[in-house]
Tab-separated table of C-alpha atoms in Angstrom:
chain	number	residue	atom	x	y	z
A	1	MET	CA	-0.174	-0.370	0.179
A	2	LYS	CA	1.702	3.330	-1.098
A	3	ILE	CA	0.967	6.354	1.736
A	4	THR	CA	-0.739	8.911	-0.013
A	5	LEU	CA	0.625	13.386	0.270
A	6	ARG	CA	-2.100	13.287	2.712
A	7	GLN	CA	-0.747	10.470	4.839
A	8	GLY	CA	3.276	12.002	3.800
A	9	ALA	CA	2.716	14.911	5.701
A	10	LEU	CA	0.225	13.828	8.270
A	11	LEU	CA	2.940	11.592	9.030
A	12	ALA	CA	5.495	14.437	8.747
A	13	GLY	CA	4.581	16.411	10.427
A	14	ALA	CA	3.512	14.332	13.626
A	15	LEU	CA	7.321	13.405	13.962
A	16	ALA	CA	8.697	17.049	13.818
A	17	LEU	CA	6.217	17.648	17.123
A	18	LEU	CA	8.001	14.660	18.286
A	19	VAL	CA	11.174	15.808	16.806
A	20	ALA	CA	10.786	19.129	18.347
A	21	VAL	CA	9.350	18.121	22.104
A	22	PRO	CA	12.420	18.502	24.381
A	23	TRP	CA	12.495	21.899	22.672
A	24	LEU	CA	9.047	22.806	22.866
A	25	GLY	CA	8.694	21.516	26.653
A	26	SER	CA	10.216	21.295	29.848
A	27	GLY	CA	12.435	18.448	30.724
A	28	TYR	CA	9.465	16.222	32.509
A	29	ILE	CA	7.625	17.103	29.074
A	30	THR	CA	10.015	15.555	27.681
A	31	GLY	CA	10.118	12.745	29.805
A	32	VAL	CA	6.280	11.987	29.886
A	33	PHE	CA	6.934	11.748	25.534
A	34	THR	CA	9.534	9.138	26.459
A	35	VAL	CA	7.580	7.504	27.872
A	36	CYS	CA	4.983	7.206	25.732
A	37	LEU	CA	7.314	6.192	22.972
A	38	ILE	CA	7.707	3.168	24.810
A	39	TYR	CA	4.371	2.455	24.687
A	40	ALA	CA	4.064	2.487	21.478
A	41	ILE	CA	6.418	0.854	21.281
A	42	TRP	CA	4.274	-2.056	22.787
A	43	ALA	CA	1.308	-1.156	20.829
A	44	MET	CA	2.821	-1.724	18.053
A	45	SER	CA	3.767	-5.246	19.073
A	46	TRP	CA	1.038	-6.153	20.749
A	47	ASP	CA	-1.737	-5.284	17.661
A	48	PHE	CA	1.943	-7.169	15.305
A	49	PHE	CA	0.118	-10.391	16.483
A	50	SER	CA	-3.260	-10.525	17.756
A	51	GLY	CA	-4.455	-7.701	14.920
A	52	LEU	CA	-2.881	-10.139	12.383
A	53	THR	CA	-3.671	-13.082	13.727
A	54	GLY	CA	-6.376	-12.506	15.250
A	55	ARG	CA	-5.734	-13.922	18.893
A	56	GLU	CA	-5.374	-11.787	21.951
A	57	ASN	CA	-2.975	-11.947	24.230
A	58	PHE	CA	-3.123	-11.640	27.875
A	59	GLY	CA	0.390	-12.684	28.777
A	60	TYR	CA	1.885	-9.657	27.158
A	61	PRO	CA	3.487	-8.085	29.802
A	62	LEU	CA	4.592	-11.788	30.409
A	63	PHE	CA	7.412	-10.543	27.957
A	64	ILE	CA	7.531	-6.789	27.925
A	65	GLY	CA	9.089	-8.674	32.153
A	66	ILE	CA	11.409	-10.007	31.412
A	67	GLY	CA	12.942	-7.794	29.370
A	68	ALA	CA	13.221	-4.804	32.065
A	69	TYR	CA	14.011	-8.029	35.139
A	70	ALA	CA	17.112	-9.505	32.614
A	71	SER	CA	18.503	-6.101	31.806
A	72	GLY	CA	18.011	-5.214	35.546
A	73	TYR	CA	19.269	-8.572	36.661
A	74	LEU	CA	22.972	-7.978	34.586
A	75	ASP	CA	22.821	-4.657	34.575
A	76	ALA	CA	22.664	-4.778	38.759
A	77	ASN	CA	24.297	-8.567	39.895
A	78	TYR	CA	26.544	-7.997	37.271
A	79	GLY	CA	27.579	-5.129	36.397
A	80	VAL	CA	26.517	-6.042	33.057
A	81	SER	CA	26.471	-2.983	30.308
A	82	PRO	CA	22.980	-1.765	29.480
A	83	TRP	CA	23.472	-1.592	26.184
A	84	ILE	CA	24.046	-5.511	26.249
A	85	GLY	CA	21.140	-6.100	29.010
A	86	ILE	CA	18.826	-5.100	25.536
A	87	LEU	CA	20.278	-7.733	23.202
A	88	ALA	CA	19.879	-10.104	26.041
A	89	ALA	CA	15.967	-9.538	27.017
A	90	MET	CA	15.538	-9.687	22.794
A	91	GLY	CA	17.416	-12.430	23.028
A	92	LEU	CA	14.941	-13.847	26.676
A	93	ALA	CA	11.413	-12.823	25.546
A	94	ALA	CA	11.663	-14.725	22.071
A	95	VAL	CA	12.614	-17.618	23.946
A	96	LEU	CA	9.740	-17.329	25.641
A	97	GLY	CA	7.449	-16.475	23.398
A	98	VAL	CA	8.026	-20.315	21.567
A	99	VAL	CA	7.914	-21.946	25.217
A	100	ILE	CA	4.787	-20.165	25.566
A	101	GLY	CA	3.447	-19.870	21.683
A	102	PHE	CA	3.916	-23.560	21.530
A	103	PRO	CA	1.771	-25.572	23.392
A	104	THR	CA	-0.893	-22.896	24.186
A	105	LEU	CA	-1.546	-21.114	20.401
A	106	ARG	CA	-2.985	-24.573	19.757
A	107	LEU	CA	-5.398	-23.473	21.915
A	108	LYS	CA	-9.151	-22.702	20.187
A	109	GLY	CA	-11.673	-19.981	21.285
A	110	PRO	CA	-10.599	-18.079	24.479
A	111	TYR	CA	-8.267	-20.373	25.953
A	112	PHE	CA	-5.528	-18.964	23.942
A	113	ALA	CA	-6.407	-15.421	26.273
A	114	LEU	CA	-6.792	-17.319	29.773
A	115	ALA	CA	-3.771	-19.337	29.093
A	116	THR	CA	-1.069	-16.663	29.219
A	117	LEU	CA	-3.259	-14.052	31.061
A	118	ALA	CA	-2.268	-17.572	33.810
A	119	ALA	CA	0.740	-17.213	32.800
A	120	ALA	CA	1.299	-13.768	32.929
A	121	ALA	CA	0.005	-14.213	36.375
A	122	ILE	CA	1.980	-17.082	37.564
A	123	ALA	CA	5.081	-14.893	36.753
A	124	GLN	CA	3.687	-11.421	38.750
A	125	ARG	CA	3.238	-14.357	41.480
A	126	MET	CA	6.377	-16.293	41.865
A	127	LEU	CA	8.567	-13.012	41.280
A	128	LEU	CA	7.127	-11.943	44.519
A	129	ILE	CA	7.762	-15.700	45.400
A	130	LEU	CA	11.433	-15.162	44.609
A	131	TRP	CA	12.817	-11.592	46.810
A	132	ASP	CA	15.826	-12.603	46.915
A	133	ILE	CA	16.670	-12.632	42.726
A	134	THR	CA	14.095	-10.349	42.104
A	135	GLY	CA	13.744	-8.099	44.964
A	136	GLY	CA	10.803	-8.964	45.526
A	137	GLU	CA	7.604	-6.177	45.925
A	138	GLU	CA	10.479	-3.525	46.546
A	139	GLY	CA	12.515	-4.518	42.711
A	140	ILE	CA	15.834	-3.636	41.187
A	141	GLN	CA	16.708	-0.461	42.270
A	142	GLY	CA	19.500	1.778	41.320
A	143	LEU	CA	19.893	0.129	37.860
A	144	THR	CA	22.989	2.251	35.238
A	145	PRO	CA	21.180	4.872	32.806
A	146	LEU	CA	21.200	3.741	29.114
A	147	ILE	CA	21.623	7.692	28.536
A	148	LEU	CA	22.691	10.105	31.042
A	149	ASP	CA	21.752	12.386	28.936
A	150	SER	CA	17.511	12.925	29.136
A	151	VAL	CA	17.047	14.431	26.124
A	152	GLN	CA	19.509	11.992	24.196
A	153	TYR	CA	17.789	9.357	25.259
A	154	TYR	CA	14.781	10.886	24.628
A	155	TYR	CA	15.364	10.903	20.963
A	156	PHE	CA	17.061	6.880	21.176
A	157	VAL	CA	13.926	6.500	22.109
A	158	LEU	CA	11.613	7.842	18.885
A	159	ALA	CA	14.770	6.788	16.778
A	160	THR	CA	13.562	2.779	18.542
A	161	ALA	CA	10.099	3.643	17.766
A	162	VAL	CA	10.256	4.093	14.902
A	163	VAL	CA	12.458	2.280	13.464
A	164	SER	CA	9.662	-0.016	15.261
A	165	GLY	CA	7.147	0.791	13.346
A	166	LEU	CA	8.984	1.044	10.182
A	167	VAL	CA	9.540	-3.220	11.077
A	168	LEU	CA	6.872	-3.998	11.844
A	169	VAL	CA	5.009	-2.337	9.214
A	170	GLY	CA	7.076	-4.124	6.190
A	171	LEU	CA	6.103	-7.666	8.120
A	172	SER	CA	2.489	-6.841	8.035
A	173	ARG	CA	2.478	-5.398	4.522
A	174	THR	CA	4.728	-9.540	2.831
A	175	ARG	CA	3.460	-11.939	1.706
A	176	TRP	CA	3.711	-13.322	5.584
A	177	GLY	CA	1.193	-11.110	6.506
A	178	LEU	CA	-1.544	-11.707	4.260
A	179	LEU	CA	-1.053	-15.161	5.814
A	180	LEU	CA	-1.193	-14.320	9.141
A	181	ARG	CA	-4.742	-12.975	8.096
A	182	ALA	CA	-5.907	-15.188	6.003
A	183	ILE	CA	-4.867	-17.617	9.146
A	184	ARG	CA	-6.748	-14.915	11.153
A	185	GLY	CA	-10.030	-15.459	8.429
A	186	ASP	CA	-10.327	-18.890	7.884
A	187	GLU	CA	-7.273	-21.202	10.188
A	188	ALA	CA	-9.011	-24.733	8.645
A	189	SER	CA	-9.495	-23.294	5.060
A	190	CYS	CA	-5.301	-22.724	5.752
A	191	GLN	CA	-4.616	-25.966	6.950
A	192	ALA	CA	-6.666	-28.211	4.492
A	193	ALA	CA	-4.160	-25.641	1.952
A	194	GLY	CA	-0.773	-27.379	3.751
A	195	ILE	CA	0.101	-24.440	5.044
A	196	ASN	CA	1.850	-25.009	8.557
A	197	VAL	CA	-0.774	-22.425	10.910
A	198	THR	CA	0.950	-22.711	13.968
A	199	PHE	CA	5.264	-22.104	12.701
A	200	TYR	CA	3.248	-18.587	11.081
A	201	LYS	CA	1.427	-17.872	15.083
A	202	ILE	CA	4.482	-18.592	17.112
A	203	ALA	CA	6.875	-16.616	14.545
A	204	ALA	CA	4.603	-13.766	15.313
A	205	LEU	CA	4.115	-14.281	18.732
A	206	VAL	CA	7.649	-14.343	19.130
A	207	ILE	CA	8.532	-11.331	17.016
A	208	SER	CA	5.976	-9.218	19.552
A	209	ALA	CA	8.122	-10.726	22.107
A	210	VAL	CA	11.146	-9.660	21.056
A	211	PHE	CA	9.551	-5.780	20.729
A	212	ALA	CA	8.169	-6.300	24.154
A	213	GLY	CA	11.126	-7.279	25.484
A	214	LEU	CA	13.317	-4.186	23.574
A	215	GLY	CA	10.623	-2.110	24.883
A	216	GLY	CA	10.779	-3.599	29.272
A	217	ALA	CA	14.593	-3.085	29.050
A	218	LEU	CA	14.351	0.748	27.453
A	219	TYR	CA	11.928	1.201	30.294
A	220	ALA	CA	14.211	-0.640	33.002
A	221	SER	CA	16.933	1.824	31.952
A	222	TYR	CA	14.705	5.359	31.911
A	223	GLN	CA	13.013	4.215	35.251
A	224	MET	CA	16.771	2.946	36.543
A	225	GLN	CA	14.326	-0.109	38.199
A	226	VAL	CA	11.586	-3.072	38.249
A	227	SER	CA	9.573	-3.591	39.932
A	228	PRO	CA	7.248	-5.964	39.920
A	229	GLN	CA	3.860	-3.545	38.482
A	230	ILE	CA	5.205	-3.887	35.332
A	231	VAL	CA	4.049	-7.174	35.166
A	232	SER	CA	0.646	-5.905	36.319
A	233	VAL	CA	-3.175	-6.332	34.809
A	234	LEU	CA	-2.953	-2.272	34.850
A	235	MET	CA	-0.181	-2.522	32.428
A	236	LEU	CA	-1.815	-5.752	29.906
A	237	VAL	CA	-4.982	-3.070	29.600
A	238	ALA	CA	-3.154	0.181	29.212
A	239	VAL	CA	-1.380	-2.124	26.073
A	240	VAL	CA	-4.772	-3.026	24.948
A	241	THR	CA	-6.845	0.235	25.303
A	242	MET	CA	-3.865	1.454	23.465
A	243	VAL	CA	-4.429	-0.362	20.679
A	244	TYR	CA	-7.985	-0.793	20.451
A	245	VAL	CA	-8.274	3.327	20.813
A	246	GLY	CA	-5.961	3.799	17.417
A	247	GLY	CA	-7.234	0.340	15.677
A	248	LEU	CA	-6.745	-3.435	16.005
A	249	GLY	CA	-5.142	-4.787	12.805
A	250	SER	CA	-3.476	-0.923	12.467
A	251	VAL	CA	0.307	-1.009	13.778
A	252	TYR	CA	0.185	2.380	13.051
A	253	GLY	CA	-2.933	3.384	14.651
A	254	ALA	CA	-1.468	1.582	18.050
A	255	ALA	CA	1.209	3.646	17.832
A	256	GLY	CA	-1.058	6.708	18.131
A	257	GLY	CA	-2.951	5.459	20.165
A	258	ALA	CA	-0.329	4.620	22.732
A	259	ILE	CA	1.295	7.999	22.512
A	260	VAL	CA	-2.671	10.265	22.526
A	261	LEU	CA	-3.865	7.759	25.894
A	262	SER	CA	-0.078	7.813	28.163
A	263	LEU	CA	-1.028	11.778	27.503
A	264	LEU	CA	-4.667	10.786	28.957
A	265	GLY	CA	-2.560	8.781	31.616
A	266	GLU	CA	-0.554	11.218	32.569
A	267	MET	CA	-3.063	14.218	33.661
A	268	LEU	CA	-5.468	11.321	35.518
A	269	ARG	CA	-2.196	11.008	37.331
A	270	SER	CA	-3.293	12.488	40.761
A	271	ALA	CA	-6.054	9.839	40.428
A	272	GLY	CA	-4.373	6.758	41.044
A	273	GLU	CA	-5.587	3.604	40.541
A	274	TYR	CA	-9.151	5.172	38.799
A	275	ARG	CA	-7.086	5.527	36.155
A	276	LEU	CA	-7.443	2.000	35.518
A	277	LEU	CA	-11.657	2.738	35.535
A	278	VAL	CA	-10.871	5.456	32.619
A	279	TYR	CA	-9.284	3.199	30.743
A	280	ALA	CA	-11.905	0.656	31.087
A	281	LEU	CA	-14.480	2.895	30.603
A	282	LEU	CA	-13.116	4.195	27.081
A	283	LEU	CA	-12.055	1.150	25.906
A	284	ILE	CA	-16.124	0.270	26.394
A	285	LEU	CA	-16.992	3.074	24.413
A	286	VAL	CA	-14.431	2.721	21.685
A	287	ILE	CA	-16.164	-0.960	21.112
A	288	PHE	CA	-19.089	-0.340	20.573
A	289	PHE	CA	-19.333	2.600	19.188
A	290	LEU	CA	-16.087	3.063	17.069
A	291	ARG	CA	-15.234	-0.731	16.373
A	292	GLY	CA	-11.725	0.875	14.757
A	293	GLY	CA	-10.815	2.521	16.920
A	294	LEU	CA	-9.733	7.096	16.675
A	295	VAL	CA	-6.754	6.844	15.016
A	296	ALA	CA	-6.599	4.274	11.919
A	297	PRO	CA	-9.711	5.727	10.254
A	298	LEU	CA	-7.976	8.920	9.921
A	299	TRP	CA	-5.125	7.503	8.076
A	300	ARG	CA	-7.787	5.826	6.047
A	301	ARG	CA	-9.823	8.901	5.002
A	302	LEU	CA	-6.361	10.667	4.758
A	303	GLY	CA	-5.785	7.474	2.189
A	304	ALA	CA	-9.159	7.524	0.343
A	305	ALA	CA	-8.808	8.918	-3.390
A	306	PRO	CA	-11.420	12.092	-3.335
A	307	LYS	CA	-13.903	12.082	-4.668
A	308	GLU	CA	-15.685	13.435	-8.126
A	309	VAL	CA	-18.381	16.071	-8.459
A	310	ALA	CA	-20.672	16.235	-10.759
A	311	PRO	CA	-20.652	18.817	-12.947
Protein backbone atom coordinates (compact mmCIF):
# COMPACT_ATOMS: atom_id res chain seq x y z
CA MET A 1 0.00 0.00 0.00
CA LYS A 2 1.39 3.36 -1.05
CA ILE A 3 1.29 6.38 1.23
CA THR A 4 -0.68 9.29 -0.18
CA LEU A 5 0.48 12.89 -0.08
CA ARG A 6 -1.90 13.72 2.75
CA GLN A 7 -0.78 10.72 4.77
CA GLY A 8 2.85 11.65 4.17
CA ALA A 9 2.17 15.19 5.33
CA LEU A 10 0.50 13.87 8.50
CA LEU A 11 3.44 11.58 9.24
CA ALA A 12 5.96 14.34 8.60
CA GLY A 13 4.06 16.75 10.84
CA ALA A 14 3.73 14.23 13.66
CA LEU A 15 7.41 13.31 13.45
CA ALA A 16 8.42 16.98 13.40
CA LEU A 17 6.37 17.61 16.55
CA LEU A 18 7.99 14.65 18.30
CA VAL A 19 11.46 15.82 17.29
CA ALA A 20 10.68 19.29 18.64
CA VAL A 21 9.34 18.10 22.01
CA PRO A 22 12.57 18.76 23.99
CA TRP A 23 12.71 22.30 22.62
CA LEU A 24 9.01 23.10 23.08
CA GLY A 25 8.60 21.82 26.62
CA SER A 26 10.39 21.27 29.89
CA GLY A 27 12.42 18.28 31.00
CA TYR A 28 9.25 16.90 32.57
CA ILE A 29 7.44 16.99 29.21
CA THR A 30 10.40 15.28 27.55
CA GLY A 31 10.21 12.51 30.16
CA VAL A 32 6.47 12.08 29.61
CA PHE A 33 6.94 11.70 25.86
CA THR A 34 9.81 9.25 26.42
CA VAL A 35 7.41 6.97 28.27
CA CYS A 36 4.76 7.59 25.58
CA LEU A 37 7.12 6.29 22.90
CA ILE A 38 7.99 3.19 24.92
CA TYR A 39 4.27 2.47 25.23
CA ALA A 40 4.00 3.01 21.48
CA ILE A 41 6.55 0.22 20.93
CA TRP A 42 4.53 -2.08 23.19
CA ALA A 43 1.21 -1.22 21.53
CA MET A 44 2.59 -1.72 18.02
CA SER A 45 4.09 -5.09 18.87
CA TRP A 46 0.92 -6.31 20.66
CA ASP A 47 -1.12 -5.27 17.64
CA PHE A 48 1.31 -6.97 15.25
CA PHE A 49 0.46 -10.37 16.72
CA SER A 50 -3.10 -9.98 17.96
CA GLY A 51 -4.27 -7.67 15.18
CA LEU A 52 -2.97 -9.91 12.40
CA THR A 53 -3.81 -13.33 13.86
CA GLY A 54 -6.95 -12.43 15.81
CA ARG A 55 -5.58 -14.19 18.90
CA GLU A 56 -5.57 -11.87 21.93
CA ASN A 57 -2.32 -12.21 23.86
CA PHE A 58 -3.32 -11.41 27.44
CA GLY A 59 0.06 -12.58 28.69
CA TYR A 60 1.87 -9.75 26.92
CA PRO A 61 3.19 -8.15 30.18
CA LEU A 62 5.13 -11.37 30.71
CA PHE A 63 7.35 -10.51 27.72
CA ILE A 64 7.72 -6.92 28.89
CA GLY A 65 8.67 -8.16 32.33
CA ILE A 66 11.30 -10.65 31.21
CA GLY A 67 12.96 -7.92 29.14
CA ALA A 68 12.97 -5.46 32.02
CA TYR A 69 14.10 -7.96 34.65
CA ALA A 70 16.75 -9.56 32.43
CA SER A 71 18.36 -6.21 31.71
CA GLY A 72 18.01 -5.04 35.31
CA TYR A 73 19.31 -8.26 36.87
CA LEU A 74 22.41 -8.37 34.66
CA ASP A 75 23.12 -4.72 35.42
CA ALA A 76 22.55 -4.85 39.18
CA ASN A 77 24.27 -8.17 39.88
CA TYR A 78 26.98 -8.50 37.25
CA GLY A 79 27.57 -4.93 36.08
CA VAL A 80 26.65 -5.84 32.51
CA SER A 81 26.26 -2.81 30.24
CA PRO A 82 22.60 -1.91 29.64
CA TRP A 83 23.37 -1.99 25.91
CA ILE A 84 24.17 -5.68 26.22
CA GLY A 85 21.20 -5.98 28.57
CA ILE A 86 18.90 -4.85 25.75
CA LEU A 87 20.18 -7.65 23.51
CA ALA A 88 19.76 -10.16 26.34
CA ALA A 89 16.23 -8.88 26.97
CA MET A 90 15.24 -9.32 23.33
CA GLY A 91 16.82 -12.78 23.15
CA LEU A 92 15.16 -14.07 26.32
CA ALA A 93 11.81 -12.63 25.24
CA ALA A 94 12.13 -14.50 21.93
CA VAL A 95 12.90 -17.77 23.74
CA LEU A 96 9.94 -17.21 26.06
CA GLY A 97 7.75 -16.54 23.02
CA VAL A 98 8.57 -20.02 21.70
CA VAL A 99 8.11 -21.65 25.12
CA ILE A 100 4.73 -19.99 25.67
CA GLY A 101 3.52 -20.12 22.09
CA PHE A 102 4.25 -23.75 21.24
CA PRO A 103 1.71 -25.26 23.67
CA THR A 104 -0.81 -22.40 23.93
CA LEU A 105 -1.28 -21.46 20.27
CA ARG A 106 -2.69 -24.91 19.63
CA LEU A 107 -5.65 -24.02 21.86
CA LYS A 108 -8.91 -22.99 20.22
CA GLY A 109 -11.35 -20.21 21.02
CA PRO A 110 -10.67 -18.04 24.08
CA TYR A 111 -8.38 -20.60 25.72
CA PHE A 112 -5.20 -19.08 24.31
CA ALA A 113 -6.06 -15.73 25.90
CA LEU A 114 -6.88 -17.41 29.21
CA ALA A 115 -3.71 -19.52 29.15
CA THR A 116 -1.45 -16.52 28.51
CA LEU A 117 -3.25 -14.46 31.14
CA ALA A 118 -2.67 -17.27 33.65
CA ALA A 119 1.02 -17.41 32.68
CA ALA A 120 1.41 -13.68 33.35
CA ALA A 121 -0.37 -13.98 36.71
CA ILE A 122 1.89 -16.88 37.72
CA ALA A 123 4.97 -14.91 36.65
CA GLN A 124 3.98 -11.91 38.76
CA ARG A 125 3.51 -14.18 41.76
CA MET A 126 6.87 -15.85 41.17
CA LEU A 127 8.55 -12.44 41.18
CA LEU A 128 7.35 -12.06 44.77
CA ILE A 129 8.20 -15.61 45.83
CA LEU A 130 11.74 -15.43 44.44
CA TRP A 131 12.41 -12.19 46.32
CA ASP A 132 16.09 -12.98 46.87
CA ILE A 133 16.62 -12.85 43.10
CA THR A 134 13.99 -10.36 41.95
CA GLY A 135 13.91 -8.04 44.95
CA GLY A 136 10.30 -8.91 45.76
CA GLU A 137 7.83 -6.03 45.91
CA GLU A 138 10.62 -3.45 45.81
CA GLY A 139 12.10 -4.94 42.66
CA ILE A 140 15.60 -4.17 41.44
CA GLN A 141 16.77 -0.64 42.19
CA GLY A 142 19.68 1.59 41.18
CA LEU A 143 20.04 0.52 37.56
CA THR A 144 22.55 2.17 35.25
CA PRO A 145 20.87 4.51 32.74
CA LEU A 146 21.42 3.63 29.11
CA ILE A 147 22.14 7.28 28.27
CA LEU A 148 22.72 9.89 30.97
CA ASP A 149 21.37 12.90 29.10
CA SER A 150 17.55 12.85 29.13
CA VAL A 151 17.22 14.62 25.77
CA GLN A 152 19.63 12.21 24.08
CA TYR A 153 17.76 9.30 25.64
CA TYR A 154 14.49 10.70 24.31
CA TYR A 155 15.86 10.88 20.78
CA PHE A 156 17.22 7.35 21.07
CA VAL A 157 13.81 6.06 22.14
CA LEU A 158 12.15 8.08 19.35
CA ALA A 159 14.49 6.55 16.77
CA THR A 160 13.88 3.07 18.21
CA ALA A 161 10.10 3.56 18.07
CA VAL A 162 10.24 4.78 14.45
CA VAL A 163 12.46 1.88 13.35
CA SER A 164 10.26 -0.59 15.26
CA GLY A 165 7.18 0.78 13.54
CA LEU A 166 8.77 0.58 10.10
CA VAL A 167 9.87 -3.02 10.69
CA LEU A 168 6.45 -4.12 11.97
CA VAL A 169 4.53 -2.32 9.22
CA GLY A 170 6.92 -3.75 6.62
CA LEU A 171 6.45 -7.30 7.93
CA SER A 172 2.68 -6.90 8.06
CA ARG A 173 2.60 -5.95 4.37
CA THR A 174 4.69 -8.84 3.11
CA ARG A 175 3.37 -12.19 1.92
CA TRP A 176 3.97 -13.41 5.46
CA GLY A 177 1.61 -10.76 6.84
CA LEU A 178 -1.03 -11.72 4.28
CA LEU A 179 -0.77 -15.33 5.42
CA LEU A 180 -1.35 -14.27 9.02
CA ARG A 181 -4.49 -12.37 7.96
CA ALA A 182 -5.65 -15.42 6.04
CA ILE A 183 -5.15 -17.56 9.14
CA ARG A 184 -7.20 -15.06 11.13
CA GLY A 185 -9.98 -15.24 8.55
CA ASP A 186 -10.17 -19.02 8.14
CA GLU A 187 -7.59 -21.10 9.96
CA ALA A 188 -9.13 -24.43 8.91
CA SER A 189 -8.90 -23.57 5.20
CA CYS A 190 -5.27 -22.52 5.60
CA GLN A 191 -4.45 -25.82 7.26
CA ALA A 192 -6.25 -27.69 4.48
CA ALA A 193 -4.13 -25.77 1.96
CA GLY A 194 -0.98 -27.15 3.57
CA ILE A 195 0.07 -23.98 5.44
CA ASN A 196 1.92 -24.60 8.70
CA VAL A 197 -0.44 -22.45 10.76
CA THR A 198 1.27 -23.11 14.10
CA PHE A 199 4.68 -22.09 12.76
CA TYR A 200 3.44 -18.75 11.42
CA LYS A 201 1.57 -17.94 14.63
CA ILE A 202 4.56 -18.81 16.82
CA ALA A 203 6.86 -16.74 14.60
CA ALA A 204 4.49 -13.75 14.90
CA LEU A 205 4.36 -14.18 18.68
CA VAL A 206 8.16 -14.32 18.87
CA ILE A 207 8.50 -11.08 16.89
CA SER A 208 5.93 -9.42 19.15
CA ALA A 209 7.80 -10.72 22.21
CA VAL A 210 11.15 -9.38 20.95
CA PHE A 211 9.82 -5.84 20.71
CA ALA A 212 8.07 -6.22 24.08
CA GLY A 213 11.39 -7.20 25.64
CA LEU A 214 13.09 -4.27 23.91
CA GLY A 215 10.54 -1.86 25.36
CA GLY A 216 10.86 -3.48 28.78
CA ALA A 217 14.63 -2.98 28.82
CA LEU A 218 14.26 0.65 27.69
CA TYR A 219 11.67 1.29 30.39
CA ALA A 220 13.79 -0.28 33.14
CA SER A 221 16.84 1.72 32.09
CA TYR A 222 14.86 4.96 31.97
CA GLN A 223 13.21 4.42 35.36
CA MET A 224 16.50 2.99 36.77
CA GLN A 225 14.44 0.32 38.52
CA VAL A 226 12.05 -2.51 37.74
CA SER A 227 9.23 -3.89 39.91
CA PRO A 228 6.49 -6.56 39.64
CA GLN A 229 4.02 -3.86 38.60
CA ILE A 230 5.38 -4.10 35.07
CA VAL A 231 3.77 -7.57 34.80
CA SER A 232 0.45 -6.48 36.31
CA VAL A 233 -3.06 -6.49 34.85
CA LEU A 234 -2.90 -2.70 34.82
CA MET A 235 -0.11 -2.88 32.24
CA LEU A 236 -2.13 -5.31 30.12
CA VAL A 237 -5.27 -3.15 30.23
CA ALA A 238 -3.26 -0.05 29.33
CA VAL A 239 -1.59 -1.62 26.27
CA VAL A 240 -4.76 -3.32 24.98
CA THR A 241 -6.80 -0.12 25.42
CA MET A 242 -4.18 1.85 23.49
CA VAL A 243 -4.41 -0.60 20.59
CA TYR A 244 -8.21 -0.59 20.45
CA VAL A 245 -8.42 3.19 20.75
CA GLY A 246 -5.87 3.59 17.97
CA GLY A 247 -7.39 0.89 15.81
CA LEU A 248 -6.89 -2.88 15.98
CA GLY A 249 -4.98 -4.33 13.05
CA SER A 250 -3.11 -1.12 12.19
CA VAL A 251 0.37 -0.71 13.61
CA TYR A 252 0.34 3.05 13.06
CA GLY A 253 -3.05 3.28 14.78
CA ALA A 254 -1.68 1.46 17.81
CA ALA A 255 1.21 3.92 18.02
CA GLY A 256 -1.14 6.89 17.86
CA GLY A 257 -3.45 5.39 20.47
CA ALA A 258 -0.48 4.76 22.75
CA ILE A 259 0.69 8.36 22.61
CA VAL A 260 -2.82 9.78 23.12
CA LEU A 261 -3.66 7.52 26.06
CA SER A 262 -0.22 7.88 27.66
CA LEU A 263 -0.73 11.64 27.72
CA LEU A 264 -4.26 11.13 29.09
CA GLY A 265 -2.89 8.82 31.77
CA GLU A 266 -0.35 11.43 32.80
CA MET A 267 -3.11 14.02 33.13
CA LEU A 268 -5.05 11.55 35.30
CA ARG A 269 -2.05 10.71 37.49
CA SER A 270 -3.71 12.38 40.49
CA ALA A 271 -6.59 9.89 40.15
CA GLY A 272 -4.27 7.04 41.16
CA GLU A 273 -5.71 3.57 40.56
CA TYR A 274 -8.87 5.09 39.13
CA ARG A 275 -6.94 5.49 35.88
CA LEU A 276 -7.66 1.81 35.29
CA LEU A 277 -11.39 2.54 35.54
CA VAL A 278 -11.07 5.38 33.02
CA TYR A 279 -9.17 3.08 30.64
CA ALA A 280 -11.80 0.36 31.01
CA LEU A 281 -14.68 2.76 30.35
CA LEU A 282 -12.88 4.21 27.34
CA LEU A 283 -12.28 0.71 25.98
CA ILE A 284 -15.98 -0.15 26.36
CA LEU A 285 -17.03 3.04 24.57
CA VAL A 286 -14.63 2.38 21.69
CA ILE A 287 -15.77 -1.24 21.31
CA PHE A 288 -19.44 -0.24 21.21
CA PHE A 289 -19.34 2.99 19.21
CA LEU A 290 -15.98 3.18 17.40
CA ARG A 291 -15.14 -0.37 16.38
CA GLY A 292 -12.34 0.83 14.10
CA GLY A 293 -10.72 3.02 16.76
CA LEU A 294 -9.81 6.69 16.43
CA VAL A 295 -6.48 6.91 14.61
CA ALA A 296 -6.79 4.15 11.98
CA PRO A 297 -10.04 5.47 10.42
CA LEU A 298 -8.51 8.95 10.14
CA TRP A 299 -5.45 7.46 8.43
CA ARG A 300 -7.61 5.55 5.94
CA ARG A 301 -9.73 8.62 5.27
CA LEU A 302 -6.62 10.62 4.43
CA GLY A 303 -5.50 7.84 2.09
CA ALA A 304 -8.82 7.61 0.26
CA ALA A 305 -9.07 9.11 -3.18
CA PRO A 306 -11.11 12.35 -3.23
CA LYS A 307 -14.60 11.95 -4.63
CA GLU A 308 -15.29 13.61 -7.93
CA VAL A 309 -18.03 16.19 -7.91
CA ALA A 310 -20.45 15.91 -10.78
CA PRO A 311 -20.68 19.06 -12.91
